[in-house]
XYZ file of C-alpha atoms in Angstrom:
573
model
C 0.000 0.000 0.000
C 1.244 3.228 -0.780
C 0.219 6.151 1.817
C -0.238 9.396 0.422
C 0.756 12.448 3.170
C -0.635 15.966 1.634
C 1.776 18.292 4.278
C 1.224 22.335 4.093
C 4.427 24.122 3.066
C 3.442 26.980 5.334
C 3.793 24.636 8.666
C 7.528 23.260 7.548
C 8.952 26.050 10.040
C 6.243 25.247 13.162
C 7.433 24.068 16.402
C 6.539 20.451 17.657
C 3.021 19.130 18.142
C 0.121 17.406 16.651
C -0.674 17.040 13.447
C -4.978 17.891 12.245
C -6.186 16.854 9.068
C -8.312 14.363 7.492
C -8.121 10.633 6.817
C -9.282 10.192 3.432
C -9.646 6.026 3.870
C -10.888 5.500 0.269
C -7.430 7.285 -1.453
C -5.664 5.899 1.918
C -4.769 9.489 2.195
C -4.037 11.958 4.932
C -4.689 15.812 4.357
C -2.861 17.827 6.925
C -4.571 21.120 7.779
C -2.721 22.641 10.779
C -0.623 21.962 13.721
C -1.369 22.085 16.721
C 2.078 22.931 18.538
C 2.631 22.556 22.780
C 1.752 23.208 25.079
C -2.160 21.966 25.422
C -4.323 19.826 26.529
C -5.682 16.877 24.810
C -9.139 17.040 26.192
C -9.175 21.207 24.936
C -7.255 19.965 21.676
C -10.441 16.901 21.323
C -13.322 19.768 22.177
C -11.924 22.209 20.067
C -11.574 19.147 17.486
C -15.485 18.359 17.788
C -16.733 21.858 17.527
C -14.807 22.336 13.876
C -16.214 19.459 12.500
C -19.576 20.174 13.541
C -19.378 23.411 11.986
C -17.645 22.498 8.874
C -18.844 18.872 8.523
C -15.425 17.685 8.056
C -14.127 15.095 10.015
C -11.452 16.393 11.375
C -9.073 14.756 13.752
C -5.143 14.120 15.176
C -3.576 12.197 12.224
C -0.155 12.226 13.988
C 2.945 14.346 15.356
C 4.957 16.225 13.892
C 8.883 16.658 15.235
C 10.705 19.765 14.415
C 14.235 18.548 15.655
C 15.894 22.395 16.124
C 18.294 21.202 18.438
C 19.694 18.212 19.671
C 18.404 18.315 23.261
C 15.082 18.599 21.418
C 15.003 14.603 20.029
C 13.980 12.948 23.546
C 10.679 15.046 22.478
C 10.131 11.734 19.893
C 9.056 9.712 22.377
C 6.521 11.688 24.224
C 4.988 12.339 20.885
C 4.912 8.452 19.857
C 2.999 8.211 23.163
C 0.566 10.451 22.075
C -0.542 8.080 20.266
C -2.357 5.811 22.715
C -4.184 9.339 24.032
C -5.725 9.918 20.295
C -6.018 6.331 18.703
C -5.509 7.202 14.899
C -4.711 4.444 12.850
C -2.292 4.677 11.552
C -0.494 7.335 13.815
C 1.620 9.325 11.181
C 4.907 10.535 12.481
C 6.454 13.580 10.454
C 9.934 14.563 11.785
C 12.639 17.522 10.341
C 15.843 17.244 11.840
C 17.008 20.842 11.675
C 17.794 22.539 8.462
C 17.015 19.264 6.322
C 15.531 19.112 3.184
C 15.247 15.629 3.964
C 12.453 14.515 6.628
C 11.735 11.069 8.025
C 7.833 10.108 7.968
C 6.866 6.647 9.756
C 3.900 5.079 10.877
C 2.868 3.201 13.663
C -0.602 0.725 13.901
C -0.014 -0.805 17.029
C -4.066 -2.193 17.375
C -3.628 -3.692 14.015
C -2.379 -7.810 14.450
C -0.446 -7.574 10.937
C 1.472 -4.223 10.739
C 2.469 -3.822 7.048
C 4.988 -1.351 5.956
C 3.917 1.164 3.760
C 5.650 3.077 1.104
C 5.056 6.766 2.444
C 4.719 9.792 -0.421
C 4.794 13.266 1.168
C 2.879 15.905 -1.046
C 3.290 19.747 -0.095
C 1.225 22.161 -1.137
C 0.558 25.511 -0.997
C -2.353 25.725 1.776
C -3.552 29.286 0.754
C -3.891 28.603 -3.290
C -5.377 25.483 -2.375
C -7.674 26.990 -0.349
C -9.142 30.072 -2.536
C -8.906 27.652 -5.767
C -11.885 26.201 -7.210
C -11.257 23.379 -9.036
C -13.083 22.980 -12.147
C -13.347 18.891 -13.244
C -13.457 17.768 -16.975
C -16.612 17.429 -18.546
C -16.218 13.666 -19.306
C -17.157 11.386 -16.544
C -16.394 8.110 -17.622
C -12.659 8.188 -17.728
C -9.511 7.968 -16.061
C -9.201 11.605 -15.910
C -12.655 12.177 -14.285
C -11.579 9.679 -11.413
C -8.339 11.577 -10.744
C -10.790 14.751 -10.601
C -12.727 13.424 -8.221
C -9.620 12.164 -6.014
C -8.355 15.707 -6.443
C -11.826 17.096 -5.377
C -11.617 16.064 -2.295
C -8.909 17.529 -1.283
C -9.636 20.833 -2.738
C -12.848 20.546 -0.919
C -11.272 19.274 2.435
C -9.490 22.603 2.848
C -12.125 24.559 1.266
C -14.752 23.479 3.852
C -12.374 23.677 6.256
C -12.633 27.870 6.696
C -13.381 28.031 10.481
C -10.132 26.477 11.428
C -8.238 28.874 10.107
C -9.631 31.771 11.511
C -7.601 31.464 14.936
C -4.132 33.253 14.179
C -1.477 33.599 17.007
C -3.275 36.702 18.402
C -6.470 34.808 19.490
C -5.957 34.250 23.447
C -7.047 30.701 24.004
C -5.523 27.288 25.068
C -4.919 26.193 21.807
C -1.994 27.313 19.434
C -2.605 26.420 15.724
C 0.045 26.948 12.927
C -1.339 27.539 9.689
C -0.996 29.435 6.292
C -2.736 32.390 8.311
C -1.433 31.832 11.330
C 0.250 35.023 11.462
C -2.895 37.164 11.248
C -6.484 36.094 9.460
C -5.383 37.932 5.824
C -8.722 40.673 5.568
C -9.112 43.954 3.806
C -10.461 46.881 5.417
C -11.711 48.086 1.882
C -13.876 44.815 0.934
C -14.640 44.792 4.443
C -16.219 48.283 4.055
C -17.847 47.277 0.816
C -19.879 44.492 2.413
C -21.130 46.736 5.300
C -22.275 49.350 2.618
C -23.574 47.051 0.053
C -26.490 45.782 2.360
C -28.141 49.404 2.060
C -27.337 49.814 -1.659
C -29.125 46.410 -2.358
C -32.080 47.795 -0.483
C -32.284 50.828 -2.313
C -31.391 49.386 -5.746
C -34.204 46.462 -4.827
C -36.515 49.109 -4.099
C -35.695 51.309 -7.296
C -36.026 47.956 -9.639
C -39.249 47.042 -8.348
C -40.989 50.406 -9.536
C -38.914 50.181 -12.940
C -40.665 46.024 -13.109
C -44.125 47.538 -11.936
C -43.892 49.966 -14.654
C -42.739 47.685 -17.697
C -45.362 45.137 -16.887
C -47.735 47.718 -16.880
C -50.571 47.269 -18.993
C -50.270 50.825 -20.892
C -47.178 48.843 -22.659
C -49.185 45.997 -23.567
C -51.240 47.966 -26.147
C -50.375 47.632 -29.909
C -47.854 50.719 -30.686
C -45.955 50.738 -27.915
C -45.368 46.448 -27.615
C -44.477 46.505 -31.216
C -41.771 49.212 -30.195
C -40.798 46.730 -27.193
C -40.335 44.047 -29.223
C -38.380 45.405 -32.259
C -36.310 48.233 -30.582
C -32.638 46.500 -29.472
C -32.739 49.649 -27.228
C -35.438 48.281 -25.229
C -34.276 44.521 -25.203
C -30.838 45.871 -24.454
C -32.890 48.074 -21.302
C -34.355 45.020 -20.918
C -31.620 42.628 -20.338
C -29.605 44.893 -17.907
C -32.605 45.112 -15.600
C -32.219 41.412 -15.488
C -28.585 42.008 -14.843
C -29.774 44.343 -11.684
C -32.089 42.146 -10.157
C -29.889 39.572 -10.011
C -26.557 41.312 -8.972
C -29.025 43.303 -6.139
C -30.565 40.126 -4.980
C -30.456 39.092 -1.142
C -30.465 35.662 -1.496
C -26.810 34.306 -0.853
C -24.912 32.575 -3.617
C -25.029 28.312 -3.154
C -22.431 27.782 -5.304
C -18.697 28.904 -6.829
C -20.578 29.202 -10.248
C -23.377 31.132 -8.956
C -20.706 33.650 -7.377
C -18.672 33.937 -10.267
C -21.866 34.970 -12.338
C -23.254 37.636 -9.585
C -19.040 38.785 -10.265
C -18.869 39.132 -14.029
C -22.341 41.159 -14.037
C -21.151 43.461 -11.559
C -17.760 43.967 -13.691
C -19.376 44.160 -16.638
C -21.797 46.721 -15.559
C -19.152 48.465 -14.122
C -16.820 48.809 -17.480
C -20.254 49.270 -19.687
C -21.092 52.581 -17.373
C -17.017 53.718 -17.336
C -17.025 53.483 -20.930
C -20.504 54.888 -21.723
C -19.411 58.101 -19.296
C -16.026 58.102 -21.329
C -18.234 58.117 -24.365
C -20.635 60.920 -23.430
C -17.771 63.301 -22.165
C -16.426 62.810 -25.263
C -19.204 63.828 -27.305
C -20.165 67.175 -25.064
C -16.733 68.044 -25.152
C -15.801 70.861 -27.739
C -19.368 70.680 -29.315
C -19.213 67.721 -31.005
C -23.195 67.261 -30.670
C -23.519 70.267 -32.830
C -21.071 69.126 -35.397
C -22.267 65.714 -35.877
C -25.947 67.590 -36.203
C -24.802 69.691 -39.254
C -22.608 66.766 -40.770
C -26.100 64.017 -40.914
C -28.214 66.480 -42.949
C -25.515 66.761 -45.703
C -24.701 62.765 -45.386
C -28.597 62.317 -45.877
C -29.022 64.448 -48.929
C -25.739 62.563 -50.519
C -27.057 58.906 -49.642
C -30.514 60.538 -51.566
C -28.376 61.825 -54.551
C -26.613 58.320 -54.827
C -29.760 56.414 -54.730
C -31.492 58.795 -57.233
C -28.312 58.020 -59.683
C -28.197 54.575 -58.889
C -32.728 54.360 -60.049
C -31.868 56.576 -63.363
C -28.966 54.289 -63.926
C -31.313 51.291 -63.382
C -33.616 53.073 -65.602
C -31.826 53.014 -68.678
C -29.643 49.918 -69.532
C -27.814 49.267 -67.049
C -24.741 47.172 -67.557
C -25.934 46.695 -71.280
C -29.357 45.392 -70.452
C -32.306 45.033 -72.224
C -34.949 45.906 -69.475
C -38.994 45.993 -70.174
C -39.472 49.867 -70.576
C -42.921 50.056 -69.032
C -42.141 48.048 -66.089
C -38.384 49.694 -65.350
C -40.150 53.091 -66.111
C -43.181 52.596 -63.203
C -40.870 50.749 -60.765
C -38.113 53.223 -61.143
C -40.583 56.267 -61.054
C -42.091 55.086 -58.405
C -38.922 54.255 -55.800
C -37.877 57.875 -56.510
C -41.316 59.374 -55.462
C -40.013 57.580 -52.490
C -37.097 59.627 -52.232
C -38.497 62.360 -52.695
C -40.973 61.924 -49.739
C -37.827 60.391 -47.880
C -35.441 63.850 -48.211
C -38.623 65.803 -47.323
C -38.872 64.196 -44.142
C -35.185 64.397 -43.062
C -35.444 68.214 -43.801
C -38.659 68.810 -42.165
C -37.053 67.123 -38.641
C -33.371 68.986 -39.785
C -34.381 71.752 -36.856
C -34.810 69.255 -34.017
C -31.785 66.984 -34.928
C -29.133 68.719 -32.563
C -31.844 68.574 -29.627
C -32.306 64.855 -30.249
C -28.829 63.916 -30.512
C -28.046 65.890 -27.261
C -30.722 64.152 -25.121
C -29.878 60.380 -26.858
C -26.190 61.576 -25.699
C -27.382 61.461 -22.372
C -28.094 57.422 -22.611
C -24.819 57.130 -22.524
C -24.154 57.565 -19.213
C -26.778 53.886 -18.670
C -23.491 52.307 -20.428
C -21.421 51.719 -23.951
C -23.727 49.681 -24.915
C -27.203 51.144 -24.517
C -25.213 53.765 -26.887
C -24.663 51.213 -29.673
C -28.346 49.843 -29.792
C -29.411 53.623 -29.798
C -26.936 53.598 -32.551
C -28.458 51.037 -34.407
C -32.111 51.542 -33.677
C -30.632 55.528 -35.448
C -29.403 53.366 -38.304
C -32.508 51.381 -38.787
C -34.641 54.935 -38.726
C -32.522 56.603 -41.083
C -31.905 53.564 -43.948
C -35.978 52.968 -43.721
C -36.147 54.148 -46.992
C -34.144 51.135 -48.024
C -35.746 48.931 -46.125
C -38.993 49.946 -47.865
C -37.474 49.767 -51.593
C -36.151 45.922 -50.224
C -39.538 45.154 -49.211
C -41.357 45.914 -52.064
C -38.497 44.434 -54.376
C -38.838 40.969 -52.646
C -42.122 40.648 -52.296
C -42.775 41.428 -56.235
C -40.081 39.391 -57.005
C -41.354 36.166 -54.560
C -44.745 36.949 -56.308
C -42.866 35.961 -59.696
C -41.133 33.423 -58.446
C -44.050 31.491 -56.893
C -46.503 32.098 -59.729
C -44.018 30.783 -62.484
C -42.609 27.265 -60.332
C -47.024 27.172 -60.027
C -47.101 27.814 -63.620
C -44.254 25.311 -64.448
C -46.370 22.404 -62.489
C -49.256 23.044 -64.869
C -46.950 22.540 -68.121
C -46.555 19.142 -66.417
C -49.581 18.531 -65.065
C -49.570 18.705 -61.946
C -50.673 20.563 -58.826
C -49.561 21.228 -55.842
C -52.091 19.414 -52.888
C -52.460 21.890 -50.293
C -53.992 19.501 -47.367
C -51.735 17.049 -48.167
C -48.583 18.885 -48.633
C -47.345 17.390 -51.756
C -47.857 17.546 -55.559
C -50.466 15.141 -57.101
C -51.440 14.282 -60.477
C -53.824 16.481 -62.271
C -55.525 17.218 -65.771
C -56.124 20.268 -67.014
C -58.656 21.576 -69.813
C -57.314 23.593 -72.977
C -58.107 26.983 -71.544
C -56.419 26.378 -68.184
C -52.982 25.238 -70.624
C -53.778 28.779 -72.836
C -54.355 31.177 -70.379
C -51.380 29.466 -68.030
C -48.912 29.960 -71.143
C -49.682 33.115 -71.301
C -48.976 33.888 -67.660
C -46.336 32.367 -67.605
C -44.750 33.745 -70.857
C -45.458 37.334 -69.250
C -44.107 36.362 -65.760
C -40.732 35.108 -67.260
C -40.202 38.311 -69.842
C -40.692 40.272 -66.424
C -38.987 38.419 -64.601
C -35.184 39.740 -65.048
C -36.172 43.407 -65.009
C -37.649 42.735 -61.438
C -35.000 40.757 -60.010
C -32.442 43.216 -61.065
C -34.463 45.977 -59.104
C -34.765 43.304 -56.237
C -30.701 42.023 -56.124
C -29.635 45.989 -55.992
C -31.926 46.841 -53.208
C -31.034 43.470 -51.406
C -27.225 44.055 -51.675
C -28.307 47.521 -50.036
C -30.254 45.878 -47.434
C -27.466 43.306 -46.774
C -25.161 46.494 -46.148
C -27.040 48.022 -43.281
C -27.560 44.664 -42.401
C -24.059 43.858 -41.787
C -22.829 47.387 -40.156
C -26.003 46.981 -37.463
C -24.721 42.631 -37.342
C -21.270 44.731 -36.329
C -22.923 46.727 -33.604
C -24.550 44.027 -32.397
C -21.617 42.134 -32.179
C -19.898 44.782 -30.232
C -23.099 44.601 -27.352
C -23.279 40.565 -27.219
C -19.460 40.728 -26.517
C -19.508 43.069 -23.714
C -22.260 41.770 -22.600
C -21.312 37.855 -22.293
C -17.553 38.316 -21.746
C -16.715 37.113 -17.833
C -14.453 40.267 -17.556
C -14.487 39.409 -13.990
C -12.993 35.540 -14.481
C -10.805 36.822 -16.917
C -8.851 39.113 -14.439
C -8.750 36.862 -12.223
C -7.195 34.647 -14.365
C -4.549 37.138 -15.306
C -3.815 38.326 -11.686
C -4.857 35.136 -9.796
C -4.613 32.074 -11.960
C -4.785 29.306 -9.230
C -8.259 30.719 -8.117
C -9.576 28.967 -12.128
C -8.314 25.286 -11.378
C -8.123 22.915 -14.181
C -6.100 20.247 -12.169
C -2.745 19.821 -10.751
C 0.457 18.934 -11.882
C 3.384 17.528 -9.341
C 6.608 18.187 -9.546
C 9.470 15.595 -8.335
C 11.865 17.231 -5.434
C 15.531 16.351 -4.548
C 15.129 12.132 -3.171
C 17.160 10.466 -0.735
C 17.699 7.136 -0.201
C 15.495 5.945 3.004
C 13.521 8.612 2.889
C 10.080 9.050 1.500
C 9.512 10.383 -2.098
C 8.740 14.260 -1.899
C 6.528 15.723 -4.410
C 5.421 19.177 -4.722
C 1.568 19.522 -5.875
C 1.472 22.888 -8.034
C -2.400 24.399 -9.688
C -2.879 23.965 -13.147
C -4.945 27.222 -14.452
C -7.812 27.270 -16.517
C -6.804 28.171 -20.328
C -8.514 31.801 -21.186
C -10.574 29.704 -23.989
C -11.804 27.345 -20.986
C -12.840 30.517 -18.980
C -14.481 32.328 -21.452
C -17.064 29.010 -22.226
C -17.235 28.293 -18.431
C -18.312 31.799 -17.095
C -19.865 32.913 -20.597
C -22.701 34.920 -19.650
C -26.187 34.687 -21.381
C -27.557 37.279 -24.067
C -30.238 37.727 -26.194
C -30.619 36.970 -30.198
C -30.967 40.506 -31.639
C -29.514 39.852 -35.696
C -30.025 36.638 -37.612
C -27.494 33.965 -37.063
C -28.972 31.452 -39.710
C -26.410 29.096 -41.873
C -25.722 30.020 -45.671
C -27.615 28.000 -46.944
C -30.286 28.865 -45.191
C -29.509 32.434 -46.300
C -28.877 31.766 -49.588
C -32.279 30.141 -49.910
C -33.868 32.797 -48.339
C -32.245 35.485 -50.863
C -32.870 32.883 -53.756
C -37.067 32.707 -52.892
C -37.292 36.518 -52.230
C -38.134 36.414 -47.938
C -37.049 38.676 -46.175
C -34.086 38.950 -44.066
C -35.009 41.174 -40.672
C -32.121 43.074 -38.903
C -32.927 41.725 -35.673
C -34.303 38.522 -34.583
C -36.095 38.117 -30.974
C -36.943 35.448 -28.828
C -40.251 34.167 -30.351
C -40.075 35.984 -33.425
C -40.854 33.863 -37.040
C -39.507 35.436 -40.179
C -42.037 35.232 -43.087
């Protein structure tokens, strides 16, 4: 059998006493947590013992002694602590010594209740108590393996000093009977700062619990539930993106305690992510009151309007000739090309009737800014989406004429065949059709295909528009989801305190002597960035279509349309 002794690094240098820890019987393990150095009393040491591990749940008890040999007068002390065995009855009594600056120690054991003593091959382990102890370690995801049973060995020791808190809360300070060393032996490591945080944060949780509520009472409202102002709701990413940080709030003001590392980690990377959002979204909106930039970006949109009008009026004369060489139907390019540019028309009217009030609007959305970066983008976009409605409008009415035309001629090509398509069943059946049905359906059809490319050149120019604005509010978006879902939070912590993320451990083989036992050193393997970012991801909401190519293609290909956002319950026609 091989005995496994997990030794803290921080109690090398303690004076001579008693060993604490856990037996871990199944791994044939022993995790030592502290040492309990003289003098004291081994009924205060066993009281003290059974008040921990009713607290913690741990059970905790004397694994052994532990000799620090300073001196040589000091080694009759080996004797008295092999006694102490009888007074404790651990089996089997571990026996640690150090004789004096020695890398080398001795470690023996002694069963004296069992009737055949074996010897065992002894491995001591150090580790760093304090990593150990603020690490959580995170298992892999398979559960079947080799690996997942190593986790699970490893998880118990990770959670045997985890769980083990209370016992390391008495330093050399505390006045008692009992003298503990430990990796905060020295003083219980605290901040006055986060200290200060927690007493304030109770009140600010109150007030922000209280300030939530009224914003919940008002959104569920039933003014908001009428037809103009739920379409808004639903459509605007401004509101979604309002939305989804008043989920954010609720859960990061909360009084219910985290049950869970995960849970904690999330309630983190909200509150950091809030945090940056507002820095960045003041940054943002000092920046744009500084030097009068409002008034400048004002006066700069009315002349990019009229420009974008001036293109598009060149691009519908250009599509109104022969473009490219052509050969267009005249009376069709003349009415659709007439009639996109009385759009226009209406469409630079309306930017110069609202040209007075543009400055006042862009100062007051400037203001949003200050609710975070990204309640500035979706303003952004939802700006975008108001000012390119024009060509949304010409898209619109270009795909739906052109889906018209391409459903009435694959209808008309399943008459030339004679068939039909069976509308309760789904499928295309067998029919026969009369000689007038065949004339008047070749004459449809001849129309709809002479037609056809005039209107699907009007309908790919306006889509490759679409799929412009398309793509720069897809960027925007983007830019939101990211800051939204990144664990900024996990990531520092990472960078600043990598054995907090665990992945595992990794031990490294120290200087061996022959007759003594093998000494490893047990050293935190970190989470990779990649494994942080898909562990502590945080949720968002769908607001631009993420369908497949093909799925695109198809879509572009049958004339549907392609939305620039795409909620939670939402079907695309």
């Amino acid at each position: 059998m091989v005995l496994k002794v997990f030794f803290p690094s921080c109690c090398s240098s303690a004076d001579s006493g008693i060993l604490i820890g856990r037996w871990i019987s199944e791994q044939n393990s022993a995790v030592i947590l502290a040492v309990v150095h003289f003098p004291f009393i081994p009924v205060q040491v066993k009281q003290y013992l059974g008040e921990v591990q009713r607290v913690t749940k741990v059970s905790v008890s004397v694994l052994g002694s532990w000799n620090n040999s300073k001196q040589e007068k000091e080694e009759s002390l080996s004797e008295f602590l092999e006694d102490l065995g009888t007074i404790f009855c651990h089996e089997p009594w571990i026996q640690i010594s150090k004789e004096g600056d020695s890398k080398f120690w001795s470690c023996s054991t002694l069963q004296k209740h069992s009737k055949n003593p074996q010897e065992e091959e002894i491995i001591l382990v150090y580790y760093d108590q304090r990593k150990v102890m603020l690490s959580h370690l995170h298992p892999p995801l398979d559960t079947a393996g080799q690996r997942a049973e190593d986790a699970s060995k490893l998880s118990a020791i990770f959670d045997t000093v985890a769980r083990s808190q209370v016992l390391f809360m008495m330093d050399r300070y505390d006045e008692g009977p009992i003298k503990l060393t430990h990796w905060q032996s020295d003083g219980v490591e605290a901040s006055i700062i986060v200290e200060l945080l927690k007493q304030a944060s109770v009140p600010a949780c109150m007030l922000l619990t209280f300030l939530l509520s009224l914003v919940s009472g008002i959104c569920r409202s039933r003014v908001l539930k009428f037809w103009p102002l739920s379409f808004l709701w639903s459509k605007l990413s401004t509101c979604e993106q309002l939305g989804h940080r008043l989920q954010h709030l609720q859960v990061i003001s909360s009084n219910k305690k985290a049950q869970n590392q995960n849970q904690l980690m999330r309630k983190a990377n909200i509150f950091v992510s809030l945090l940056i959002d507002v820095a960045l979204g003041i940054l943002l909106m000092s920046w744009l009151y500084r030097k009068n930039r409002i008034g400048h970006l004002a006066e700069t949109l009315i002349p990019v309007a009229d420009h974008v009008a001036e293109e598009l009026q060149d691009l519908l004369q250009w599509l109104m000739g022969a473009p490219a060489g052509l050969k267009m139907n005249r009376a069709l390019d003349q009415v659709l090309g007439r009639f996109f540019l009385y759009h226009i028309h209406l469409w630079i009217s309306y930017i110069h009737l609202l040209s007075p009030f543009i400055e006042m609007i862009l100062w007051y959305v400037g203001l949003s800014a200050c609710l975070g970066l990204t309640m500035a983008l979706c303003i952004l976009s939802d700006i975008i989406a108001l000012l390119t409605f024009h060509i949304y409008c010409f898209y619109v009415y270009g795909a739906r004429l052109y889906c018209l035309k391409i459903y009435g001629l694959s209808s008309l090509w399943r008459l030339f065949r004679g068939k039909k398509w069976n509308v309760l069943r789904q499928r295309v059946d067998s029919c026969s059709y009369d000689l007038d049905q065949l004339f008047i359906g070749t004459l449809l059809f001849t129309i709809l295909l002479f037609l056809l490319p005039t209107t699907a050149l009007y309908y790919l120019v306006f889509t490759l528009l679409r799929l412009l604005v398309v793509i720069v509010q897809g960027l925007i978006h983007l830019l939101v989801d990211l800051i939204d879902s990144l664990p900024l939070y996990s990531l520092i912590l990472r960078l600043c305190r990598s054995y907090r993320l665990a992945a595992g451990v990794k031990f490294r083989v120290l200087e061996q002597q022959d007759g003594k036992p093998l000494r490893l050193l047990m050293q935190i393997n970190p989470l990779s960035y990649g494994s942080v970012v898909q562990t502590y991801r945080l949720p968002t909401y769908s607001c631009y279509p993420r369908d497949s190519w093909a799925s695109l293609c198809k879509k572009l290909f049958l004339g549907e349309l392609i939305y620039p956002w795409k909620h939670k319950g939402d079907k695309q026609n």
